Short mmCIF file of C-alpha atoms and ligand atoms in Angstrom, two decimals:
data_model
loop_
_atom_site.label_atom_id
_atom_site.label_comp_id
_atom_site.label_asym_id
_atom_site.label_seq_id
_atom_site.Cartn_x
_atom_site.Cartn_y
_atom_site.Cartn_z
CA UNK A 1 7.19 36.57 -43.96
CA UNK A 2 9.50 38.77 -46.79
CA UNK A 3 11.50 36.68 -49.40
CA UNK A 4 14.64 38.40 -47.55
CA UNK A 5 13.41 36.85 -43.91
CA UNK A 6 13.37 33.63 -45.50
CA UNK A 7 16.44 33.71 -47.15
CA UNK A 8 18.01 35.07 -43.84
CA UNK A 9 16.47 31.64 -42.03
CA UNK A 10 17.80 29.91 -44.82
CA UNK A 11 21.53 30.43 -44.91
CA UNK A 12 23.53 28.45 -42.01
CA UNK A 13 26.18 31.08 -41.00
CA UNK A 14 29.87 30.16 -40.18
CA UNK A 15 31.41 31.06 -37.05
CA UNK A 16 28.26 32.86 -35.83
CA UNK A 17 25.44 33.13 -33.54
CA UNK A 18 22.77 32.12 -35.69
CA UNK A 19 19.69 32.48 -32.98
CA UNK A 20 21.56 35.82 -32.13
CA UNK A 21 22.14 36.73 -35.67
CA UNK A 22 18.79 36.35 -36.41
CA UNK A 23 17.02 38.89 -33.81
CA UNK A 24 18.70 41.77 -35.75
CA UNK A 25 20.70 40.80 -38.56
CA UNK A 26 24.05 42.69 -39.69
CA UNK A 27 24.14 42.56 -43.62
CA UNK A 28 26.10 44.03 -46.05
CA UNK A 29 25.01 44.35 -49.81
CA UNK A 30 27.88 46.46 -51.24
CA UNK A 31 31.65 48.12 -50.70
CA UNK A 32 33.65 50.36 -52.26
CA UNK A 33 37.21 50.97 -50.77
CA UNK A 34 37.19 51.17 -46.98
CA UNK A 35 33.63 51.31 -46.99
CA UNK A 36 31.10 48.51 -46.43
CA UNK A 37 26.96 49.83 -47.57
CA UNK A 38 23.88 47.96 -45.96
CA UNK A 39 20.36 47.65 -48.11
CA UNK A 40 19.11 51.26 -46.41
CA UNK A 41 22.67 53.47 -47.95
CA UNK A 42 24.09 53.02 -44.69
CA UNK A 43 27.95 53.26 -44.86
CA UNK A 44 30.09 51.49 -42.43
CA UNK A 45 34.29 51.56 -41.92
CA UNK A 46 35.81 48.42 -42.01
CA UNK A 47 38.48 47.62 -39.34
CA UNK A 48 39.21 44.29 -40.47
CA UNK A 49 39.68 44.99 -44.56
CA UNK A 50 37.09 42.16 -44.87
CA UNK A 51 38.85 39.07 -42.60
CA UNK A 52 42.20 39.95 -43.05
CA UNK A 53 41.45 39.56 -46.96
CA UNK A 54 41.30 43.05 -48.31
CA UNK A 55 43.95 44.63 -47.90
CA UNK A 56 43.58 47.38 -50.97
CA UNK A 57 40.17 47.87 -50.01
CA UNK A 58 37.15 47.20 -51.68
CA UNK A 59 35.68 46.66 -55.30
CA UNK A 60 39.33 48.06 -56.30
CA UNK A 61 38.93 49.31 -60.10
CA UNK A 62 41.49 47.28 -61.61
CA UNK A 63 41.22 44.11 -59.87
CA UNK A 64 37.20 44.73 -61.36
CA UNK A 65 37.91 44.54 -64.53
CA UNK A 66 40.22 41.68 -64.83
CA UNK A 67 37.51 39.56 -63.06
CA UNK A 68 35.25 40.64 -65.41
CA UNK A 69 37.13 40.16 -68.63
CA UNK A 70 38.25 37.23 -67.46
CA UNK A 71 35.09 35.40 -66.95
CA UNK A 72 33.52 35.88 -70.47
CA UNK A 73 36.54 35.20 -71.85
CA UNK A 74 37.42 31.52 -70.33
CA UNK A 75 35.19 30.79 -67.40
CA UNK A 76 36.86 27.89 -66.14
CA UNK A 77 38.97 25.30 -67.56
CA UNK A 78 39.83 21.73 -66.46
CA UNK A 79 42.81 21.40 -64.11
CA UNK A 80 44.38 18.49 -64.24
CA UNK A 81 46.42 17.30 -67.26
CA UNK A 82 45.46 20.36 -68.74
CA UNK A 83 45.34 24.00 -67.71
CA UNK A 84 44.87 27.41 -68.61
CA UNK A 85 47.31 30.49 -69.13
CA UNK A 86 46.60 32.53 -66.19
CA UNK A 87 47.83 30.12 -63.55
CA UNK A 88 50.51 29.72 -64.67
CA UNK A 89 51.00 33.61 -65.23
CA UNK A 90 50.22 33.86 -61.35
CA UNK A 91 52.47 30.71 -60.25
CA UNK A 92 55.03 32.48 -61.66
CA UNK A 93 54.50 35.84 -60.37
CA UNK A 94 53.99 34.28 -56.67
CA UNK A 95 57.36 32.69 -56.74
CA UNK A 96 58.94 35.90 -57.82
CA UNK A 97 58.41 37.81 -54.99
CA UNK A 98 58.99 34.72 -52.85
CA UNK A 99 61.54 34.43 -50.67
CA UNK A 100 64.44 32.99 -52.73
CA UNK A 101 65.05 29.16 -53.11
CA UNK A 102 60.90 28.88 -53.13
CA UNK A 103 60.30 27.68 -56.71
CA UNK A 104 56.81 26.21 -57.35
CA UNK A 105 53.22 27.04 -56.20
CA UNK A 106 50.22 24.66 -55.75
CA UNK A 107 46.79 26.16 -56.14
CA UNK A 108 43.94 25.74 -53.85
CA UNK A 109 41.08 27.52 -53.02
CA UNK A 110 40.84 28.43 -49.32
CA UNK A 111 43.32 28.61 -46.62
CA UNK A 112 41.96 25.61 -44.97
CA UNK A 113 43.25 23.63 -48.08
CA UNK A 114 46.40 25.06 -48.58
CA UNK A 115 47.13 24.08 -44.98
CA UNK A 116 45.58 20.36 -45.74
CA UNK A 117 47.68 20.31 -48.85
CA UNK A 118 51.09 21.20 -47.21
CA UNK A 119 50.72 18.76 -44.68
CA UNK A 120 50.58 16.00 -47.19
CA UNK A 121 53.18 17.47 -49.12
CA UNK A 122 55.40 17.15 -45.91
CA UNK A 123 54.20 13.41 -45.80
CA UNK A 124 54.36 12.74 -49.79
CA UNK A 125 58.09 14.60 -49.63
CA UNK A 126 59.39 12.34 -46.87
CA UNK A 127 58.08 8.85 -48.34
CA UNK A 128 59.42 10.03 -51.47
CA UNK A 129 62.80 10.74 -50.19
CA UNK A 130 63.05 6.61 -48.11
CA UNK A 131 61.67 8.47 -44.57
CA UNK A 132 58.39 7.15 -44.84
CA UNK A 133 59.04 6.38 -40.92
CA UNK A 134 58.27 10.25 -40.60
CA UNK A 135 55.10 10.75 -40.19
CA UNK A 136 54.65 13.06 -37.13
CA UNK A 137 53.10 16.18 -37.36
CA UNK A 138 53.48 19.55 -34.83
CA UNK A 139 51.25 22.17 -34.48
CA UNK A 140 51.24 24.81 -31.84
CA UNK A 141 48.72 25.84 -28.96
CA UNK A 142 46.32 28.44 -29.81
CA UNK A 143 47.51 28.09 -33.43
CA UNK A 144 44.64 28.59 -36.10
CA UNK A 145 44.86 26.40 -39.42
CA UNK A 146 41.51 26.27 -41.26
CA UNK A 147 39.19 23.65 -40.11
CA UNK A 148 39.46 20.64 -42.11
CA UNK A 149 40.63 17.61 -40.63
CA UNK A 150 44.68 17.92 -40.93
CA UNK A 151 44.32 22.13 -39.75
CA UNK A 152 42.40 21.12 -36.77
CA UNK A 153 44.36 18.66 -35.59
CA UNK A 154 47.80 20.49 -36.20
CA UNK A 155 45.43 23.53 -34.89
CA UNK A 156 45.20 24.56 -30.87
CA UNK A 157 41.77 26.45 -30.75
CA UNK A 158 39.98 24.66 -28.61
CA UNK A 159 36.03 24.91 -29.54
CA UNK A 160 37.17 24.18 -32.57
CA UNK A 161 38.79 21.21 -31.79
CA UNK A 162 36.37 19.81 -29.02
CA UNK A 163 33.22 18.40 -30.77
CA UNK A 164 35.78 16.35 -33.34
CA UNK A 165 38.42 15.57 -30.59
CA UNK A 166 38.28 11.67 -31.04
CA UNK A 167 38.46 12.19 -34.81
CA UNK A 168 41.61 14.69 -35.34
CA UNK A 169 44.26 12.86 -36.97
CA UNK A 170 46.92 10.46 -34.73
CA UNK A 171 50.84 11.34 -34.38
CA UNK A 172 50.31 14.78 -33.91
CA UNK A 173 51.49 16.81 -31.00
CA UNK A 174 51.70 20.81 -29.99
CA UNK A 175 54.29 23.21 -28.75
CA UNK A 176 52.97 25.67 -26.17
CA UNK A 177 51.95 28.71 -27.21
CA UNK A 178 53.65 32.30 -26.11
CA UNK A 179 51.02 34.55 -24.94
CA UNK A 180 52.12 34.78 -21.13
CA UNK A 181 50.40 38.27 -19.62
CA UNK A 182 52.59 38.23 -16.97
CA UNK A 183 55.57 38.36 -18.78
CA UNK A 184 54.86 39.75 -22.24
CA UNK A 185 51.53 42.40 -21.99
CA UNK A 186 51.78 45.40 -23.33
CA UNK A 187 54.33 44.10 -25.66
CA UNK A 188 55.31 46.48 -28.61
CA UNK A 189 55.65 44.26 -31.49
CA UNK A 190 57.56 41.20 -30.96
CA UNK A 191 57.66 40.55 -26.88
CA UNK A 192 61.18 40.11 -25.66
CA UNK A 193 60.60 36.84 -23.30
CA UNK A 194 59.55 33.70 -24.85
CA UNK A 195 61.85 32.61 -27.19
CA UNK A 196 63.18 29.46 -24.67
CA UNK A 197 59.33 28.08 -25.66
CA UNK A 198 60.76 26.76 -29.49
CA UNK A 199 62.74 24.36 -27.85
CA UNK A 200 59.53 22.50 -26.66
CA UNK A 201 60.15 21.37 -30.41
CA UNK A 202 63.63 19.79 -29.32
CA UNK A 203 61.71 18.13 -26.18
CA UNK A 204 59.41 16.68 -28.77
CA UNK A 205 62.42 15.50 -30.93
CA UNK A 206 63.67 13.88 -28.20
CA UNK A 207 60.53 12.33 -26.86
CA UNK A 208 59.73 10.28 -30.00
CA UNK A 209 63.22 10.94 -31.77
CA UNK A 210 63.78 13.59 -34.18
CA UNK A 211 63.63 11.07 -37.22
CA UNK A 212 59.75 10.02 -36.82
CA UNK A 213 58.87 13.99 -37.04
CA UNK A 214 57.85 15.17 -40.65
CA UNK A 215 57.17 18.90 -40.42
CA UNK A 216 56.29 21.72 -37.94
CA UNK A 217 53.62 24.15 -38.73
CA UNK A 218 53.08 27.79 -37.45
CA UNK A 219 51.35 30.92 -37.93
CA UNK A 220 54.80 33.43 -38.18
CA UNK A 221 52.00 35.93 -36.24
CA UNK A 222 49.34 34.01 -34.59
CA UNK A 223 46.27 35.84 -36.00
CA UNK A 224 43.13 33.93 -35.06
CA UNK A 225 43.59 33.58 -31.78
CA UNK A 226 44.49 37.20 -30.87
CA UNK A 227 47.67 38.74 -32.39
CA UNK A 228 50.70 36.51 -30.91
CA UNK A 229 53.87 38.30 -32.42
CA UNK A 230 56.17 35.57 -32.05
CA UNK A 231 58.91 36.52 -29.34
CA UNK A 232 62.16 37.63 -30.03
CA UNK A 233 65.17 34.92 -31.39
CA UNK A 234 62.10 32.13 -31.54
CA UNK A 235 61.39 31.58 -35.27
CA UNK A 236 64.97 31.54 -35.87
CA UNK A 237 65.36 28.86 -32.86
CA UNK A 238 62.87 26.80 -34.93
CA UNK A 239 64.51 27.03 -37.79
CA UNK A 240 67.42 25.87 -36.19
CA UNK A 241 65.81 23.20 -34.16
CA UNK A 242 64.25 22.06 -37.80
CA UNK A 243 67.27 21.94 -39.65
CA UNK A 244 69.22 19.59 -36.74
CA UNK A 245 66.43 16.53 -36.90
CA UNK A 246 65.36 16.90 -40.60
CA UNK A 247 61.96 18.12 -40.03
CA UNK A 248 60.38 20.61 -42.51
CA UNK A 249 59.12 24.00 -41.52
CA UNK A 250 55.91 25.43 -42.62
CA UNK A 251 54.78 28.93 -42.23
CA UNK A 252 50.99 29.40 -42.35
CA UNK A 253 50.89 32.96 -43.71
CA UNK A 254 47.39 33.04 -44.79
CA UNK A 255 46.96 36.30 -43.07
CA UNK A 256 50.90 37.35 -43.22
CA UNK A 257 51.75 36.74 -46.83
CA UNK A 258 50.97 40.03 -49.14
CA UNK A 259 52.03 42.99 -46.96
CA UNK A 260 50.01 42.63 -43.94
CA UNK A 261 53.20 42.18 -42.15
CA UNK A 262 54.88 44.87 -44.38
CA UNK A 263 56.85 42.46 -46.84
CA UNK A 264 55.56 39.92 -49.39
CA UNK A 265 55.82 37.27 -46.82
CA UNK A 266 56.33 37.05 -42.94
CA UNK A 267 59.33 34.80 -43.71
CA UNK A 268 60.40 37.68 -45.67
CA UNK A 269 60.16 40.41 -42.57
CA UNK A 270 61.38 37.63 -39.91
CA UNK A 271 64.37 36.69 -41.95
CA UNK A 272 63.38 33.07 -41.35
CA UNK A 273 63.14 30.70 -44.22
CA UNK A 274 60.59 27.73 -44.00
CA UNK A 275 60.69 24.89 -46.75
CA UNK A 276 56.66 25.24 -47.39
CA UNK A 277 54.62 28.75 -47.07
CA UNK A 278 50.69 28.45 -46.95
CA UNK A 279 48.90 31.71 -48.28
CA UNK A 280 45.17 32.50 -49.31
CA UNK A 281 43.42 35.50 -48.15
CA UNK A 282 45.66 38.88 -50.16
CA UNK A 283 46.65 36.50 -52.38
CA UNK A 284 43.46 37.74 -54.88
CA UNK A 285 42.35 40.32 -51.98
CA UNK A 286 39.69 38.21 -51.21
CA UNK A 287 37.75 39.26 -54.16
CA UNK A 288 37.58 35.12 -55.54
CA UNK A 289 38.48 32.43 -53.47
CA UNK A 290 42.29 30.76 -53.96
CA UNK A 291 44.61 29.79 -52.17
CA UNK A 292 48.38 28.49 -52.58
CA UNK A 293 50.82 26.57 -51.23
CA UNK A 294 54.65 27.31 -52.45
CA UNK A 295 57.44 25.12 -51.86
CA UNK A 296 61.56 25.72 -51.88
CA UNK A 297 63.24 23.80 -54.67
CA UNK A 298 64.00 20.56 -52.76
CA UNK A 299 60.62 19.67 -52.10
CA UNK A 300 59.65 20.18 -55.40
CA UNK A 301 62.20 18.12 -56.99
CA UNK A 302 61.96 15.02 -54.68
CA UNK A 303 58.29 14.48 -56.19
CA UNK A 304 59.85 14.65 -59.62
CA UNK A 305 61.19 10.94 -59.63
CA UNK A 306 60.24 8.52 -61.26
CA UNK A 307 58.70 7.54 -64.52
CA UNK A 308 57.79 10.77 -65.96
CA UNK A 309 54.18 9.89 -67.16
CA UNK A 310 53.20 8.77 -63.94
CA UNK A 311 51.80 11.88 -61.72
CA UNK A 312 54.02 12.56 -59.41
CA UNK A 313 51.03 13.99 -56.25
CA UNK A 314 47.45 12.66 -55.83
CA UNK A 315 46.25 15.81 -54.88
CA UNK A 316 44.45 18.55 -56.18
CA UNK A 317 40.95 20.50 -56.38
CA UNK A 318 38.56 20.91 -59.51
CA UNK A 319 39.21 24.70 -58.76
CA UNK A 320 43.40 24.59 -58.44
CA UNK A 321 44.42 27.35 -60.76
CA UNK A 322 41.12 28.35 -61.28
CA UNK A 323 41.24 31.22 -64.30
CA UNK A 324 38.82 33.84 -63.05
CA UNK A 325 40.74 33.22 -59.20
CA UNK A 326 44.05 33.53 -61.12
CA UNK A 327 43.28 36.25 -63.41
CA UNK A 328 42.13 38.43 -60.19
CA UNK A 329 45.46 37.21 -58.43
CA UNK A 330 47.44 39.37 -61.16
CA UNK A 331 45.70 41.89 -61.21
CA UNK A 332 45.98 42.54 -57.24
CA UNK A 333 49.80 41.63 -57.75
CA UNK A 334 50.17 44.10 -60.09
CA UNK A 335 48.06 46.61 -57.66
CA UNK A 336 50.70 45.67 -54.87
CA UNK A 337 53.20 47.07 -57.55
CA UNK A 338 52.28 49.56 -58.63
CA UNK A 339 50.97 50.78 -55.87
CA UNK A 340 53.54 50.29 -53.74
CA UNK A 341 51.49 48.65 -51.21
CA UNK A 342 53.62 46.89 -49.29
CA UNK A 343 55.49 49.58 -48.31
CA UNK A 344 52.73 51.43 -47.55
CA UNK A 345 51.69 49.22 -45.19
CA UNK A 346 55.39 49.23 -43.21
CA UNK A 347 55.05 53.13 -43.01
CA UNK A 348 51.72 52.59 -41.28
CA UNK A 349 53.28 50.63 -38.69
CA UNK A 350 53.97 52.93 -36.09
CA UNK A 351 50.65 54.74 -36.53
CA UNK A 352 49.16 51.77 -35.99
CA UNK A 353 51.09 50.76 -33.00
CA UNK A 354 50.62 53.98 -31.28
CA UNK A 355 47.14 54.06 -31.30
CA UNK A 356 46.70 51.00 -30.35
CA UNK A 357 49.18 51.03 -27.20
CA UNK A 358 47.25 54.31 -26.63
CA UNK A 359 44.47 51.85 -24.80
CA UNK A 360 46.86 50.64 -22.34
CA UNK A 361 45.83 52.91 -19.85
CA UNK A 362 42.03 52.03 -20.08
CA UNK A 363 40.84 50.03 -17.28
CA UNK A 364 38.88 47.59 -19.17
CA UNK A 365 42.39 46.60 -21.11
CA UNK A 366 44.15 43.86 -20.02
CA UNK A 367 46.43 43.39 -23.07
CA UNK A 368 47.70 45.13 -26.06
CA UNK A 369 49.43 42.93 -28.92
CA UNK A 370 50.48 44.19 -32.04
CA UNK A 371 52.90 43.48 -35.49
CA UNK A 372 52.59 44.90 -38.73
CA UNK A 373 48.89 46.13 -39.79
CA UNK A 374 47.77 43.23 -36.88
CA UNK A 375 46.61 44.51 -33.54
CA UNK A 376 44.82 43.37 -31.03
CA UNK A 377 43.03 44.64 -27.41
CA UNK A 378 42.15 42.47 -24.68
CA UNK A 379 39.44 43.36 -22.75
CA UNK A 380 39.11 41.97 -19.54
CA UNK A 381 35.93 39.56 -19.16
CA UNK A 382 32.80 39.87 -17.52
CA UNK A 383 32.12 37.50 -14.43
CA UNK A 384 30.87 34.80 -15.25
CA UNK A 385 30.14 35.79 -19.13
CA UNK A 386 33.36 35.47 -21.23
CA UNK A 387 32.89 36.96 -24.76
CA UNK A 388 29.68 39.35 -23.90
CA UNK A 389 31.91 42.33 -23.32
CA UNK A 390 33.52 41.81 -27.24
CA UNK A 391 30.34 41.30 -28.29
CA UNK A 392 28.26 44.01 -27.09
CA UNK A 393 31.04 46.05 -28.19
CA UNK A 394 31.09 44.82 -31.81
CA UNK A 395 27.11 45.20 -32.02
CA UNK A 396 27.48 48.32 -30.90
CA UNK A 397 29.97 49.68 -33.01
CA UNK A 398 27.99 48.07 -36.22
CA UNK A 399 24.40 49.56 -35.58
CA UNK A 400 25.30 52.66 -33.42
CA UNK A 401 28.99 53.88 -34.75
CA UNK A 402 28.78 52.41 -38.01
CA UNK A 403 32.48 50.47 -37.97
CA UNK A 404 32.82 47.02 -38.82
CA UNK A 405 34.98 45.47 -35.80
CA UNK A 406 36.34 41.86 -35.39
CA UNK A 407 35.64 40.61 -31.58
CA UNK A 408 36.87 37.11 -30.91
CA UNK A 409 35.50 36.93 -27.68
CA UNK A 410 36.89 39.55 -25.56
CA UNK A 411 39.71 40.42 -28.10
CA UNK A 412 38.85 42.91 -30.35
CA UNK A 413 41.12 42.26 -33.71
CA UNK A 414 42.65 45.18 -36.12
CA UNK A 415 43.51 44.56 -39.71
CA UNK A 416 43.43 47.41 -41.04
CA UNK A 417 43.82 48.28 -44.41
CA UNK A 418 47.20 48.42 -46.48
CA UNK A 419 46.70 51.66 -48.27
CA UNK A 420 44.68 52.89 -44.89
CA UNK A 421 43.93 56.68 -45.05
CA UNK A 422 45.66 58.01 -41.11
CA UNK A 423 42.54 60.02 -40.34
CA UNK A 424 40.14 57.75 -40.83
CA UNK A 425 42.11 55.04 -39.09
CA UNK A 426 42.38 57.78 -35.89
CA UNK A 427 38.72 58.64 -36.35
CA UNK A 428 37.86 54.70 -35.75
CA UNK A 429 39.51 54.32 -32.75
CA UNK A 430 38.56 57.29 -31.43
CA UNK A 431 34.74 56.12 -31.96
CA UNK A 432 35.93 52.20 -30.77
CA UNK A 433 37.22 53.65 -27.44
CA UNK A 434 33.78 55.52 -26.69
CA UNK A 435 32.15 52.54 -27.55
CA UNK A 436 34.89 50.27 -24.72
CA UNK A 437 33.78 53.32 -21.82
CA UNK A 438 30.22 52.75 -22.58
CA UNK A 439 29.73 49.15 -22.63
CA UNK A 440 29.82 47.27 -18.76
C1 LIG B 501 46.64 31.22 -40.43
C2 LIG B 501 45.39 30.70 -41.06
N1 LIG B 501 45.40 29.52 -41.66
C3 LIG B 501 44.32 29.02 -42.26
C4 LIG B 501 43.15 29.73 -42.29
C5 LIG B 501 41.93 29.15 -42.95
O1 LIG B 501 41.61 29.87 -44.09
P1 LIG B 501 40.17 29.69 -44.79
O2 LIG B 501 39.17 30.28 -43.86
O3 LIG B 501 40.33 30.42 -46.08
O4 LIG B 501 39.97 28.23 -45.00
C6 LIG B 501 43.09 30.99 -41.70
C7 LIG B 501 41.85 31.79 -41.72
O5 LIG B 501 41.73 32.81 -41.10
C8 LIG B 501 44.24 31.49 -41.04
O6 LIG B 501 44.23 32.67 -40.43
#
């Protein structure tokens, strides 16, 4: 056997078929911009700008550089009681473009963690204020939080929840989610029924009382588990339904924050304010793992009590504020600047939208969900086989049609690039919808 079909047994994939995997293996060894390469020169479009990370494509010059200047030039540096200049460059730079009121920014280095880390923070903030009592924790069905213990449990994907069931945390309960078929396919951005679902958060507030609940977490756009746009009037009926018991909203924008939605941050776009954003993912364009959590100003300051010495949050990671993570993290901001990414992104939209909707009529489509640079196409499942249809397809699409498309199960997922080019975009679906009439 080669050295490369040992190292291929070797490696325990996440989220994949391993067995599967293994019979004919789909590996990348370079990318530049929208383009992934294989070993053999092969060139291949990605739909997904990486997974939901790369939003100004690949290898991007700039972003190159700083990485690599960076790393001879201070490697890493301790974290705690101590730290080095770019982090706090980037904390700084975050909270700019933040939503106003949001004033400081906790590293991490994955979006799992940052949602782990702002669930404590809820905790930590309400002991720290004299609620200590509220210790409650909502998450949503069908929502996707990273897959440590606190995500999963506040998390409502199912297989990934199963195996650990009698593990996930206690005191933790879920709205229902607000993908209805029969009342919202074929939605163009946000649906217009659905918003009554938020006050499944007052029902909960009145179940256990209002004053035992300590925050309520949501993707702003459900990504993971297929595109939800939330529906019309419903973030701001959270909101709302937070600010009457006391209970702090948290936005998961992992895959919303940095322009995927067309503004720095979903809140931004939705005009909703939550007291504690997650992000990871565009944050450094995926190109070194990081993540961060940012917080308004009163969450911040009820930490800072107490004798001054004393640290004021058991919590962090060896890698919080890592340099090389942070240096790459300005250089990308300054990419979205100068670039004017974001905006580029919100004049996609429509593009986007109608290409997508232009699937409706395809009798294999069931559903077509969309917001921002997010889209999604529901296939309708095979008897019996749930998931083979999205998978053929995405095999398909790799070694036949050379495009790099998300399937999770029969869902194929768009996230396209920021600073996509409209042809090539148009040339990929043109390719994705042979590929749908060809497949059973
Ligand atoms: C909304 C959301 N939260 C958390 C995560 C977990 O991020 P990571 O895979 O970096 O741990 C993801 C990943 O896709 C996500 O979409």
């Amino acid at each position: 056997m080669s050295a490369a079909a040992s190292n291929i047994d070797a490696f325990w994939m996440p989220f994949t078929a391993n067995r599967d995997f293994r019979t004919k293996p789909r590996i990348i060894s370079g990318a530049s911009g929208h383009y992934y390469t294989t070993a053999d020169g092969t060139r291949l479009y990605d739909t997904f700008s990486g997974l939901w990370t790369c939003g100004i494509g690949h290898c991007h010059p700039k972003v190159v550089a700083a990485v690599q200047r960076q790393v001879a030039e201070l490697d890493y540096c301790i974290g705690f009681q101590v730290s080095n200049d770019k982090a706090f460059a980037l904390a700084e730079r975050v909270i700019d473009i933040a939503p106003e009121g949001f004033s400081n920014c906790f590293f991490t280095n994955s979006g799992s963690e940052s949602v782990d880390t702002a669930l404590k923070i809820a905790l930590a903030y309400h002991r720290a204020r004299g609620e200590g009592n509220r210790t409650r924790l909502i998450g949503r069905e069908k929502g996707y939080h990273g897959v440590n213990f606190g995500g999963m449990s506040v998390g409502g994907m199912v297989p990934n929840r199963k195996v650990f069931s009698p593990n996930l945390i206690p005191g933790v309960d879920h709205l229902r989610h607000t993908l209805d078929l029969q009342h919202n396919a074929f939605s163009r951005g946000q649906p217009e029924w659905g918003m009554h679902l938020a006050g499944d958060l007052e029902r909960l507030a009145g179940l256990h009382d209002g004053s035992n609940i300590a925050a309520v977490i949501v993707e702003p756009v459900a990504g993971s588990a297929g595109i939800i746009p939330p529906p019309v009037g419903y973030l701001e009926k959270m909101r709302e339904i937070c600010d009457r018991h006391g209970i702090l909203l948290i936005f998961d924008e992992v895959i919303t924050a940095f322009g995927r939605v067309g503004k720095a941050f979903g809140a931004e776009r939705f005009g909703v304010k939550p007291d504690i954003i997650t992000t990871a993912k565009g944050l450094t364009n995926g190109v070194i793992p990081m993540g961060a959590v940012i917080v308004r100003d009163h969450v911040y300051d009820a930490f800072m009590q107490g004798p001054p010495h004393m640290i004021e949050f058991f919590h962090g990671y060896t890698y919080s504020g890592h340099p090389v993570a942070a240096a790459a993290g300005l250089a990308v901001l300054d990419v979205y600047k100068e670039e004017g990414t974001f905006e580029q992104a919100a004049s996609l939209e429509q593009t986007f939208e109608d290409i997508l909707h232009s699937f409706a009529d395809h009798d294999k489509v069931i559903d077509v969900r969309n917001f921002g640079l997010m889209g999604a196409i529901e296939l309708a499942s095979r008897d019996g086989a749930p998931g083979a249809r999205g998978l053929e397809i995405h095999k398909k699409c790799f070694w036949d049609e050379h495009l790099v498309v998300r399937n999770g199960m029969d869902v194929l997922q768009f996230s396209p690039f920021l600073n996509s080019d409209v042809d090539e975009m148009q040339r990929s679906f043109e390719v994705i919808r042979r590929v749908i009439d060809t497949v059973d």
